[in-house]
Short mmCIF file of C-alpha atoms in Angstrom, two decimals:
data_model
loop_
_atom_site.label_atom_id
_atom_site.label_comp_id
_atom_site.label_asym_id
_atom_site.label_seq_id
_atom_site.Cartn_x
_atom_site.Cartn_y
_atom_site.Cartn_z
CA MET A 1006 115.41 14.01 115.51
CA ARG A 1007 115.84 11.22 117.86
CA ILE A 1008 112.75 8.95 117.70
CA ALA A 1009 111.77 6.14 120.31
CA ASP A 1010 111.93 2.94 118.90
CA ARG A 1011 108.60 1.81 120.30
CA VAL A 1012 107.05 4.91 118.05
CA ARG A 1013 109.24 4.18 115.46
CA SER A 1014 107.74 0.59 115.24
CA VAL A 1015 104.53 1.89 114.68
CA PRO A 1016 103.85 2.47 111.05
CA GLU A 1017 101.46 5.42 109.68
CA SER A 1018 97.65 4.28 109.67
CA GLY A 1019 96.60 3.30 106.10
CA ILE A 1020 93.59 5.40 106.85
CA ARG A 1021 95.67 8.35 106.48
CA LYS A 1022 96.16 7.46 102.42
CA PHE A 1023 92.69 7.15 101.82
CA PHE A 1024 91.96 10.38 103.57
CA GLU A 1025 94.67 12.60 101.52
CA LEU A 1026 93.27 10.94 98.24
CA ALA A 1027 89.49 11.89 99.14
CA GLU A 1028 90.60 15.29 99.87
CA GLU A 1029 91.78 15.93 96.86
CA ARG A 1030 88.51 16.24 95.08
CA ASP A 1031 85.61 18.10 96.07
CA ASP A 1032 82.86 15.61 94.50
CA VAL A 1033 83.32 12.64 96.72
CA ILE A 1034 80.48 10.97 98.77
CA SER A 1035 82.40 9.59 101.79
CA LEU A 1036 81.25 6.43 103.53
CA GLY A 1037 84.63 6.38 104.78
CA VAL A 1038 83.71 8.33 108.03
CA GLY A 1039 84.18 6.25 111.43
CA GLU A 1040 81.63 8.99 113.32
CA PRO A 1041 78.18 9.99 113.57
CA ASP A 1042 77.07 12.43 110.98
CA PHE A 1043 74.32 13.67 113.58
CA SER A 1044 75.57 16.32 115.73
CA ALA A 1045 75.26 15.87 119.83
CA PRO A 1046 71.91 16.56 120.89
CA TRP A 1047 70.91 20.32 121.59
CA ALA A 1048 70.10 19.91 124.78
CA ALA A 1049 73.69 18.30 125.76
CA ARG A 1050 75.17 21.34 123.56
CA THR A 1051 73.12 23.78 125.82
CA ALA A 1052 74.51 22.22 128.81
CA ALA A 1053 77.80 22.69 127.60
CA ILE A 1054 77.24 26.48 126.52
CA ASP A 1055 75.42 26.99 130.02
CA SER A 1056 78.60 25.64 131.82
CA LEU A 1057 81.00 28.10 129.93
CA GLU A 1058 78.73 31.26 130.76
CA ARG A 1059 78.79 30.18 134.23
CA GLY A 1060 82.26 29.97 134.16
CA ARG A 1061 82.48 26.62 135.03
CA THR A 1062 86.04 25.83 133.40
CA SER A 1063 88.27 24.61 136.03
CA TYR A 1064 89.50 20.71 136.70
CA THR A 1065 87.10 18.23 137.85
CA SER A 1066 88.05 15.05 139.99
CA ASN A 1067 90.37 12.88 138.68
CA LEU A 1068 87.55 10.52 138.33
CA GLY A 1069 85.23 12.77 136.44
CA LYS A 1070 82.12 14.71 138.21
CA ARG A 1071 80.52 12.71 140.51
CA GLU A 1072 77.23 13.73 139.21
CA LEU A 1073 78.47 12.33 135.80
CA ARG A 1074 79.85 8.89 137.44
CA GLU A 1075 76.17 8.38 139.13
CA TYR A 1076 74.51 8.93 135.68
CA ILE A 1077 77.00 6.44 134.13
CA ALA A 1078 76.39 4.02 136.48
CA GLU A 1079 72.65 4.23 136.28
CA ASP A 1080 72.77 4.00 132.34
CA VAL A 1081 75.07 1.00 132.13
CA SER A 1082 72.76 -0.93 134.30
CA ARG A 1083 70.52 -1.39 131.67
CA TRP A 1084 73.27 -4.21 130.29
CA GLY A 1085 73.36 -5.96 133.63
CA LEU A 1086 76.72 -3.82 134.62
CA GLU A 1087 76.72 -2.64 138.08
CA TYR A 1088 79.63 -0.28 138.85
CA SER A 1089 80.14 1.92 142.00
CA PRO A 1090 80.52 5.53 140.95
CA ASP A 1091 82.84 5.99 144.08
CA GLU A 1092 85.70 3.92 142.88
CA GLU A 1093 84.64 1.86 139.87
CA ILE A 1094 84.26 4.37 137.12
CA LEU A 1095 86.75 6.41 135.71
CA VAL A 1096 85.86 9.23 133.08
CA THR A 1097 88.22 9.94 130.65
CA THR A 1098 89.54 11.96 127.59
CA GLY A 1099 87.67 9.88 124.94
CA ALA A 1100 87.23 6.03 125.14
CA SER A 1101 90.62 6.30 123.24
CA GLU A 1102 92.46 7.46 126.43
CA ALA A 1103 90.68 4.64 128.30
CA VAL A 1104 92.17 2.02 126.03
CA ASP A 1105 95.47 3.70 126.42
CA LEU A 1106 95.21 4.02 129.94
CA ALA A 1107 94.27 0.34 130.44
CA LEU A 1108 97.03 -0.95 128.22
CA ARG A 1109 99.34 1.26 130.28
CA ALA A 1110 98.01 -0.14 133.69
CA PHE A 1111 97.76 -3.64 132.88
CA VAL A 1112 100.62 -4.40 130.33
CA ASN A 1113 104.26 -5.48 131.54
CA PRO A 1114 107.17 -4.88 128.66
CA GLY A 1115 106.96 -8.07 126.69
CA ASP A 1116 103.29 -9.02 127.91
CA THR A 1117 101.36 -10.23 125.17
CA VAL A 1118 98.00 -8.77 123.97
CA ALA A 1119 95.73 -10.70 122.37
CA VAL A 1120 93.82 -8.49 119.24
CA HIS A 1121 91.11 -9.78 117.22
CA GLU A 1122 91.48 -8.92 113.53
CA PRO A 1123 89.95 -7.03 111.67
CA SER A 1124 89.44 -4.37 114.57
CA TYR A 1125 90.02 -0.36 115.15
CA ILE A 1126 93.29 0.51 114.25
CA SER A 1127 94.52 2.04 117.48
CA TYR A 1128 94.84 -1.09 119.44
CA VAL A 1129 98.03 -2.59 118.09
CA PRO A 1130 99.95 0.73 118.09
CA GLY A 1131 98.65 1.08 121.84
CA VAL A 1132 100.04 -2.10 122.57
CA ARG A 1133 103.23 -1.49 121.37
CA PHE A 1134 103.44 1.93 123.27
CA ALA A 1135 103.03 0.26 126.44
CA GLY A 1136 105.43 -2.17 125.55
CA GLY A 1137 103.51 -5.14 124.93
CA GLU A 1138 103.41 -7.67 122.18
CA PRO A 1139 100.39 -7.55 119.82
CA LEU A 1140 99.10 -11.10 118.83
CA GLY A 1141 96.53 -11.03 115.95
CA VAL A 1142 93.83 -13.29 116.45
CA ALA A 1143 91.76 -14.02 113.16
CA THR A 1144 88.05 -13.59 112.80
CA TYR A 1145 86.13 -14.77 109.76
CA ALA A 1146 83.40 -13.69 107.38
CA GLU A 1147 82.02 -17.45 107.74
CA ASP A 1148 81.40 -17.09 111.39
CA ASP A 1149 80.06 -13.37 110.93
CA PHE A 1150 83.48 -12.18 112.19
CA VAL A 1151 82.81 -13.17 115.72
CA LEU A 1152 85.76 -14.28 117.92
CA THR A 1153 85.60 -18.04 118.35
CA VAL A 1154 87.83 -19.92 120.96
CA GLU A 1155 89.06 -22.10 117.96
CA SER A 1156 90.64 -18.76 116.79
CA LEU A 1157 91.91 -17.73 120.04
CA GLN A 1158 93.59 -21.30 120.42
CA LYS A 1159 94.96 -21.56 117.13
CA SER A 1160 96.63 -18.37 117.46
CA GLY A 1161 98.30 -19.17 120.81
CA ALA A 1162 96.19 -16.62 122.76
CA ALA A 1163 96.21 -19.13 125.52
CA ASP A 1164 99.81 -17.95 126.77
CA ALA A 1165 98.10 -14.33 126.27
CA ASP A 1166 98.01 -11.92 129.27
CA VAL A 1167 95.48 -9.29 127.81
CA LEU A 1168 92.48 -9.67 125.04
CA ILE A 1169 91.19 -6.60 123.80
CA LEU A 1170 87.73 -7.44 122.93
CA CYS A 1171 85.61 -4.81 120.77
CA TYR A 1172 81.85 -5.67 119.86
CA PRO A 1173 79.96 -4.18 118.38
CA ASN A 1174 83.07 -4.02 116.08
CA ASN A 1175 84.62 -1.28 114.28
CA PRO A 1176 85.16 -1.83 111.27
CA THR A 1177 82.88 -5.21 110.76
CA GLY A 1178 79.58 -3.80 112.44
CA ALA A 1179 79.57 -7.88 113.95
CA VAL A 1180 78.05 -8.23 117.32
CA MET A 1181 78.37 -11.21 119.75
CA ASN A 1182 75.75 -12.84 121.69
CA GLU A 1183 75.96 -14.43 124.98
CA ARG A 1184 76.51 -17.58 123.89
CA GLU A 1185 79.36 -16.80 121.98
CA LEU A 1186 80.73 -14.47 124.61
CA SER A 1187 80.42 -17.05 127.18
CA ALA A 1188 82.96 -19.27 125.15
CA VAL A 1189 85.37 -16.48 124.97
CA ALA A 1190 84.80 -15.86 128.54
CA ASP A 1191 85.51 -19.41 129.78
CA PHE A 1192 88.76 -19.32 127.63
CA CYS A 1193 89.97 -16.17 129.20
CA VAL A 1194 88.97 -17.45 133.22
CA ASP A 1195 90.69 -20.99 132.29
CA ASN A 1196 93.78 -19.04 130.91
CA ASP A 1197 93.67 -16.15 133.23
CA ILE A 1198 93.41 -13.57 130.80
CA LEU A 1199 92.59 -9.95 131.57
CA VAL A 1200 90.39 -8.60 129.38
CA ILE A 1201 89.88 -4.89 127.90
CA ALA A 1202 86.34 -4.82 126.41
CA ASP A 1203 85.85 -1.72 124.20
CA GLU A 1204 82.14 -1.27 124.07
CA ILE A 1205 81.77 2.37 122.58
CA TYR A 1206 79.13 0.96 120.02
CA ALA A 1207 77.05 -0.88 122.62
CA ALA A 1208 74.04 1.38 122.48
CA LEU A 1209 73.99 1.02 118.64
CA THR A 1210 72.86 -2.56 118.06
CA TYR A 1211 70.01 -3.55 116.05
CA GLY A 1212 67.64 -6.50 116.51
CA ARG A 1213 69.03 -7.37 119.63
CA GLU A 1214 70.50 -6.17 122.89
CA HIS A 1215 74.34 -5.65 123.73
CA VAL A 1216 75.76 -8.40 126.08
CA SER A 1217 78.71 -7.35 127.94
CA ILE A 1218 81.26 -10.05 128.64
CA ALA A 1219 81.78 -8.38 132.21
CA THR A 1220 78.35 -9.59 132.95
CA LEU A 1221 79.52 -13.20 132.31
CA PRO A 1222 80.58 -15.53 134.98
CA GLY A 1223 83.83 -15.13 136.54
CA MET A 1224 84.67 -12.13 134.13
CA ARG A 1225 83.76 -8.93 136.35
CA GLU A 1226 87.00 -9.27 138.23
CA ARG A 1227 89.14 -9.44 135.31
CA THR A 1228 87.32 -7.21 132.87
CA ILE A 1229 87.76 -3.42 132.09
CA VAL A 1230 84.63 -1.99 130.39
CA ILE A 1231 85.12 0.80 128.26
CA ASN A 1232 82.45 3.28 126.63
CA GLY A 1233 81.78 6.85 125.91
CA PHE A 1234 79.84 9.27 124.54
CA SER A 1235 81.21 9.80 121.05
CA LYS A 1236 79.18 7.34 118.95
CA ALA A 1237 75.87 6.92 121.09
CA PHE A 1238 75.47 10.63 121.70
CA ALA A 1239 77.24 12.24 118.30
CA MET A 1240 79.68 13.89 120.69
CA THR A 1241 83.14 12.83 118.89
CA GLY A 1242 84.81 15.91 119.17
CA LEU A 1243 83.92 16.54 122.73
CA ARG A 1244 86.41 13.69 123.69
CA LEU A 1245 84.40 12.17 126.36
CA GLY A 1246 84.92 8.30 127.37
CA TYR A 1247 84.77 6.20 130.71
CA ALA A 1248 86.37 2.91 131.82
CA MET A 1249 84.46 0.59 134.73
CA GLY A 1250 86.00 -2.44 136.37
CA PRO A 1251 87.14 -3.29 140.01
CA PRO A 1252 88.39 -0.95 142.40
CA ALA A 1253 92.02 -1.94 141.87
CA GLY A 1254 91.79 -1.78 138.26
CA ILE A 1255 90.32 1.87 138.21
CA ASP A 1256 92.83 2.65 140.34
CA ALA A 1257 95.91 1.53 138.69
CA MET A 1258 94.25 3.39 135.24
CA ASN A 1259 93.52 6.46 137.56
CA ARG A 1260 97.15 6.76 138.28
CA VAL A 1261 98.22 7.10 134.87
CA HIS A 1262 95.39 9.38 134.26
CA GLN A 1263 96.01 11.79 136.87
CA TYR A 1264 99.77 12.41 136.14
CA THR A 1265 99.00 12.54 132.39
CA MET A 1266 95.39 14.10 131.94
CA LEU A 1267 94.59 15.23 135.37
CA SER A 1268 90.80 15.16 134.29
CA ALA A 1269 88.55 14.80 131.34
CA PRO A 1270 87.43 17.93 129.62
CA THR A 1271 84.57 19.99 131.95
CA THR A 1272 82.69 21.33 129.59
CA ALA A 1273 82.04 17.78 127.78
CA GLN A 1274 81.24 16.37 131.12
CA PHE A 1275 78.88 18.89 131.51
CA ALA A 1276 77.25 18.14 128.37
CA ALA A 1277 77.42 14.44 129.18
CA ILE A 1278 75.43 14.80 132.33
CA GLU A 1279 72.91 16.62 130.22
CA ALA A 1280 73.11 13.80 127.69
CA LEU A 1281 72.35 10.82 130.43
CA ARG A 1282 69.76 12.84 131.98
CA SER A 1283 67.54 14.19 128.72
CA CYS A 1284 68.66 12.65 125.43
CA GLY A 1285 67.82 8.99 125.46
CA ASP A 1286 65.09 9.93 122.83
CA ALA A 1287 67.55 11.78 120.72
CA VAL A 1288 69.85 8.48 120.85
CA GLU A 1289 66.81 6.36 119.88
CA GLU A 1290 65.93 8.30 116.96
CA MET A 1291 69.41 8.31 115.83
CA ARG A 1292 69.68 4.43 116.48
CA SER A 1293 66.37 4.17 114.48
CA ALA A 1294 68.01 6.37 111.63
CA TYR A 1295 71.20 4.02 111.68
CA ASN A 1296 69.05 0.91 111.33
CA ARG A 1297 67.12 1.81 108.22
CA ARG A 1298 70.18 2.90 106.58
CA ARG A 1299 71.94 -0.38 107.76
CA ARG A 1300 69.08 -2.16 106.00
CA PHE A 1301 68.94 -0.21 103.06
CA VAL A 1302 72.93 -0.55 102.03
CA LEU A 1303 72.70 -4.58 102.95
CA SER A 1304 69.65 -4.30 100.94
CA ARG A 1305 71.24 -2.63 98.06
CA PHE A 1306 74.73 -4.54 98.35
CA SER A 1307 72.43 -7.89 97.94
CA GLU A 1308 71.14 -6.54 94.80
CA MET A 1309 74.55 -5.57 93.29
CA GLY A 1310 75.52 -9.10 94.18
CA LEU A 1311 77.89 -7.79 96.57
CA ASP A 1312 78.76 -10.24 99.43
CA CYS A 1313 78.06 -8.95 102.86
CA PHE A 1314 77.13 -10.43 105.97
CA GLU A 1315 74.27 -8.85 108.16
CA ALA A 1316 76.15 -6.23 110.41
CA ARG A 1317 74.04 -5.67 113.59
CA GLY A 1318 76.27 -3.13 115.07
CA ALA A 1319 77.83 0.06 115.15
CA PHE A 1320 77.17 1.82 111.83
CA TYR A 1321 79.52 -0.12 109.45
CA ALA A 1322 78.84 -2.79 106.87
CA PHE A 1323 81.98 -5.04 105.60
CA PRO A 1324 81.13 -6.17 102.26
CA GLU A 1325 83.70 -8.46 100.16
CA PRO A 1326 84.00 -7.53 96.71
CA GLY A 1327 86.84 -9.82 96.31
CA GLY A 1328 90.48 -9.15 95.18
CA ASP A 1329 92.65 -6.75 96.30
CA ASP A 1330 90.46 -4.46 98.67
CA GLU A 1331 93.10 -1.38 98.30
CA ALA A 1332 93.01 -1.46 94.71
CA PHE A 1333 88.92 -1.60 94.63
CA ALA A 1334 88.87 1.50 97.08
CA GLU A 1335 91.28 3.66 95.05
CA ASP A 1336 89.25 2.70 91.59
CA LEU A 1337 85.97 3.29 93.15
CA LEU A 1338 87.31 6.72 94.57
CA GLU A 1339 88.70 7.43 91.03
CA SER A 1340 86.17 6.69 88.80
CA GLN A 1341 83.16 7.18 91.05
CA GLY A 1342 83.84 9.41 93.82
CA VAL A 1343 82.64 7.21 96.69
CA ALA A 1344 85.12 6.95 99.70
CA VAL A 1345 85.49 3.80 101.53
CA VAL A 1346 88.27 2.21 103.58
CA PRO A 1347 89.96 -0.69 102.59
CA GLY A 1348 89.56 -3.78 104.98
CA SER A 1349 93.01 -4.36 105.24
CA VAL A 1350 93.65 -1.37 106.86
CA PHE A 1351 92.02 -3.01 110.11
CA GLY A 1352 94.42 -5.82 109.89
CA GLU A 1353 94.78 -9.08 107.89
CA GLY A 1354 91.61 -10.30 108.66
CA GLY A 1355 89.89 -7.42 106.71
CA ARG A 1356 91.61 -8.22 103.39
CA GLY A 1357 89.51 -8.67 100.43
CA HIS A 1358 86.82 -6.42 102.48
CA LEU A 1359 85.71 -2.79 102.48
CA ARG A 1360 84.54 -0.89 105.64
CA VAL A 1361 81.09 1.02 104.41
CA SER A 1362 80.10 3.43 106.84
CA TYR A 1363 76.60 4.18 106.73
CA ALA A 1364 76.78 7.27 109.30
CA THR A 1365 75.79 9.50 106.27
CA GLY A 1366 72.45 10.88 105.11
CA MET A 1367 69.78 8.95 103.06
CA ARG A 1368 70.23 10.99 100.03
CA ASP A 1369 74.06 10.89 99.80
CA LEU A 1370 73.65 6.96 100.81
CA LYS A 1371 71.36 6.31 97.75
CA GLU A 1372 73.83 8.10 95.47
CA ALA A 1373 76.81 6.27 97.02
CA MET A 1374 74.89 3.05 96.08
CA ASN A 1375 74.01 3.94 92.73
CA ARG A 1376 77.56 4.83 92.20
CA MET A 1377 79.00 1.78 93.38
CA GLU A 1378 76.49 -0.30 91.56
CA THR A 1379 77.69 1.62 88.33
CA PHE A 1380 81.24 0.63 89.42
CA LEU A 1381 80.47 -2.93 90.02
CA THR A 1382 78.64 -3.28 86.67
CA ASP A 1383 81.47 -1.29 84.52
CA ARG A 1384 84.24 -3.70 86.11
CA MET E 83 52.58 -2.57 114.40
CA ALA E 84 56.04 -1.64 114.30
CA ALA E 85 56.38 -1.57 110.39
CA LYS E 86 53.69 0.74 110.38
CA ARG E 87 54.90 3.15 112.85
CA GLU E 88 58.21 3.06 111.29
CA LEU E 89 57.02 3.75 107.92
CA LEU E 90 55.30 6.80 109.24
CA ASP E 91 58.37 7.94 111.10
CA VAL E 92 59.94 7.79 107.45
CA LEU E 93 57.32 9.26 105.46
CA SER E 94 57.07 12.46 108.01
CA THR E 95 60.41 13.27 107.08
CA ASP E 96 60.57 12.40 103.32
CA ALA E 97 57.19 11.79 101.96
CA ARG E 98 59.04 11.20 98.29
CA GLU E 99 60.96 8.30 99.38
CA SER E 100 60.49 5.66 96.73
CA VAL E 101 58.27 2.11 97.42
CA ASP E 102 61.24 0.56 96.93
CA ASP E 103 63.55 2.57 99.11
CA LEU E 104 61.18 2.17 102.25
CA ALA E 105 61.24 -1.53 101.57
CA ARG E 106 64.89 -1.66 101.57
CA GLN E 107 64.70 0.65 104.89
CA LEU E 108 62.13 -1.39 106.63
CA ASP E 109 63.58 -4.80 105.26
CA VAL E 110 59.85 -5.73 103.69
CA ASP E 111 58.92 -6.48 100.41
CA PRO E 112 57.57 -3.65 98.22
CA GLU E 113 54.11 -4.88 98.18
CA THR E 114 54.13 -4.71 102.10
CA VAL E 115 55.01 -1.21 102.04
CA GLU E 116 52.34 -0.66 99.29
CA GLN E 117 49.81 -2.26 101.39
CA LEU E 118 50.66 -0.68 104.33
CA ILE E 119 50.59 2.60 102.87
CA ALA E 120 47.09 1.82 101.38
CA GLU E 121 46.10 0.91 104.62
CA LEU E 122 47.35 4.15 106.42
CA GLU E 123 45.44 6.06 103.80
CA ALA E 124 42.21 4.04 104.28
CA GLU E 125 42.19 4.51 108.04
CA GLY E 126 42.57 8.12 107.67
CA VAL E 127 46.03 8.18 109.57
CA ILE E 128 47.91 9.84 106.43
CA HIS E 129 45.55 12.49 104.88
CA GLY E 130 48.14 13.46 102.24
CA TYR E 131 51.64 14.35 101.18
CA GLN E 132 52.95 17.94 101.17
CA ALA E 133 56.41 20.02 100.37
CA VAL E 134 57.54 22.22 103.09
CA ILE E 135 57.96 25.46 101.45
CA ASP E 136 59.99 28.51 102.55
CA TRP E 137 57.46 31.07 100.93
CA ASP E 138 59.64 34.09 101.96
CA SER E 139 62.45 32.66 99.56
CA ILE E 140 60.49 33.07 96.43
CA ASN E 141 59.05 36.53 95.16
CA ASP E 142 55.86 35.74 95.66
CA SER E 143 52.78 37.37 97.90
CA HIS E 144 52.09 35.13 100.43
CA VAL E 145 51.07 36.10 103.85
CA SER E 146 50.33 33.84 106.61
CA ALA E 147 48.56 34.68 110.30
CA PHE E 148 47.93 32.70 113.56
CA VAL E 149 44.54 33.64 114.69
CA GLU E 150 43.54 32.96 118.13
CA LEU E 151 39.68 32.53 118.21
CA ASN E 152 37.42 32.54 121.30
CA VAL E 153 34.06 30.97 121.22
CA GLU E 154 30.73 31.15 123.66
CA LEU E 155 28.99 27.48 123.42
CA ASP E 156 25.48 26.63 123.85
CA ARG E 157 23.29 23.69 124.32
CA GLU E 158 22.73 22.94 120.65
CA THR E 159 26.53 24.26 119.24
CA GLY E 160 29.79 22.49 120.49
CA TYR E 161 33.45 22.95 119.34
CA GLU E 162 32.82 20.22 116.68
CA GLU E 163 30.16 22.02 114.98
CA ILE E 164 32.05 25.34 115.04
CA ALA E 165 35.29 23.85 113.82
CA ASP E 166 33.14 22.09 110.75
CA ARG E 167 32.01 25.43 109.65
CA ILE E 168 35.38 27.06 109.70
CA VAL E 169 37.53 24.43 108.19
CA LYS E 170 35.59 24.39 105.11
CA PHE E 171 37.15 27.79 104.08
CA PRO E 172 40.18 27.02 101.73
CA THR E 173 42.08 29.97 103.27
CA VAL E 174 42.11 28.00 106.63
CA GLN E 175 45.28 26.19 106.70
CA SER E 176 45.15 24.61 110.09
CA LEU E 177 42.65 24.27 112.72
CA ARG E 178 43.36 23.27 116.39
CA LEU E 179 41.29 23.12 119.73
CA VAL E 180 44.01 24.17 122.04
CA SER E 181 44.16 24.67 126.02
CA GLY E 182 44.99 28.00 127.47
CA ASP E 183 43.65 31.33 127.12
CA TYR E 184 41.60 30.97 123.74
CA ASP E 185 39.97 28.26 122.29
CA PHE E 186 41.03 27.78 118.40
CA ALA E 187 44.14 28.34 117.03
CA ILE E 188 44.01 29.13 113.38
CA GLU E 189 46.48 29.35 110.57
CA VAL E 190 45.54 31.23 107.59
CA THR E 191 46.93 32.23 104.23
CA GLY E 192 46.38 34.76 101.62
CA GLU E 193 47.70 37.15 99.23
CA SER E 194 48.14 40.18 101.16
CA MET E 195 47.53 41.23 105.10
CA GLN E 196 44.45 43.22 103.59
CA SER E 197 43.15 39.75 102.25
CA VAL E 198 43.75 38.11 105.25
CA SER E 199 42.23 40.69 107.59
CA ARG E 200 39.28 40.86 105.38
CA PHE E 201 38.53 37.22 105.65
CA ILE E 202 38.69 37.18 109.47
CA SER E 203 36.32 40.37 109.85
CA GLU E 204 34.04 39.21 106.87
CA GLN E 205 34.04 35.28 107.57
CA ILE E 206 34.93 34.49 111.05
CA ALA E 207 34.20 37.17 113.25
CA PRO E 208 30.64 36.87 112.21
CA ILE E 209 30.10 33.56 113.28
CA PRO E 210 27.65 33.74 115.93
CA GLU E 211 29.48 31.76 118.63
CA VAL E 212 32.73 33.56 117.88
CA THR E 213 33.46 36.26 120.83
CA GLN E 214 37.08 37.33 120.03
CA THR E 215 39.63 37.10 117.53
CA VAL E 216 43.34 38.14 117.75
CA THR E 217 45.29 37.90 114.54
CA HIS E 218 49.18 37.59 114.60
CA PHE E 219 50.77 38.04 111.04
CA ILE E 220 53.94 35.88 110.61
CA MET E 221 56.86 38.02 109.88
CA ASP E 222 59.40 35.17 109.59
CA THR E 223 59.56 31.69 109.54
CA TYR E 224 62.75 29.76 111.07
CA LYS E 225 61.47 26.27 110.90
CA ASP E 226 58.53 24.23 109.63
CA GLY E 227 57.31 20.96 109.35
CA GLY E 228 60.26 20.09 111.51
CA MET E 229 62.87 21.61 108.78
CA GLU E 230 64.79 24.27 109.64
CA PHE E 231 64.54 27.04 107.23
CA GLY E 232 68.40 28.61 108.20
CA ASP E 233 71.91 27.56 106.90
CA ARG E 234 71.79 23.62 106.38
CA ASP E 235 74.28 21.80 108.70
CA ARG E 236 77.52 21.75 106.95
CA ASP E 237 79.16 18.51 107.01
CA ASP E 238 82.84 19.24 108.35
CA ARG E 239 83.86 15.59 109.40
CA LEU E 240 86.97 14.50 108.09
CA SER E 241 86.31 12.79 104.72
CA VAL E 242 87.87 9.66 105.87
CA SER E 243 88.31 8.67 109.36
CA PRO E 244 88.98 5.46 111.67
#
């Protein structure tokens, strides 16, 4: 069949291979999962069921249900983000759709889009689908995987049109504080770069509050903030996210959205309204559980002598066993039945590292750490 | 103290966590965990550690009942005095003073419905201040101690995902 060049140019995800290897056996403890092990809070699930029982199965407004946008506006104000539910918030089918919409709305063919590496695997393909040219910007273990202006400069990002920024970060678990973000913000203002800030893990930070780059001077007018319900509310399968930005930006994204998606899933929107209305405690409980697992995993890594910086966000640790990360991950899976994702899957900067997800129950996590320790000892 | 509170959160869901694992999860020394637990026990915050058991799943005679209890107080006798008498019976698993239509909610266990009934009529009802008892035998348990007894949640996530 005749496949378009821009699709052909995108290789199959390296995650796929590990998925298939892991699926081959049934004794695997997977630390390779990029979604919560919890289910969505029961109150949110019942709201979805209730909406179905009442027959609420039609489209919503393109922007999403007005009530939901109001709850979103109220919720993000805790990070100092102020957006009008009328024209500055767009509800999307997962944060993934929001990223895609932003790339299609703001990237002209041939435009350069800077993507820090390692990062979530969808950005580079998304840039290509939009006709843009991805520009990798390395982040380093010695900087705790924070994006620095030096690295932006060195990679030639001063000439970029758009920067995709994802903190708290998948796969590293890195977060950025206000001082570190300010340097990046100044760089973007000086070089007139639009920022797509994927803050899907914003609610999952440990020991410090999330800072959004959009709250820094000169950034609101050049930033689209993306968030959603998948991670904080454990609603991945309900596919619901949102984008926030100046009216012109949201209008541009909505133009693509209204022709391609029409509106985000209605049932999920009902669940999300209830999630924001009444499930704050459930989120806090999940966050506390993640934090305990995070400390546990980091503590075990340190006991095994496995190098790992202190990740303070999302639900990932990013240890560095040294050597070939793919071979390490394959051997670990083969000999101990523990699945992790090799860091190089997330771009050059991830080479030599492993993404270890602690979105797994404590019992499995303990067993997986014991197996990893055995593996390291035997090696 | 934050660490104490978090320690209680963890122990209330899994009291069998080892001191070392607790220390790792709370990011403190094992010695600190030992000390915090000792303090919590000494302060009467932690009274003990029990397994959450689904008695229906083993073939053993085990009957439980919730008993509503109404009492009449007088100048010399308050709730405390009455409670002091009732808690002494090993058959009584829990005793709570509650708001609403009755005064005390008691959970009682025994080997048979007969033995539980006998206990209520011979030991509880005759207490002078007790004016009424209503016994509800437990027919099935779906959740106890915060744990669901039904099918455990299956992890149907993809084993590796981005």
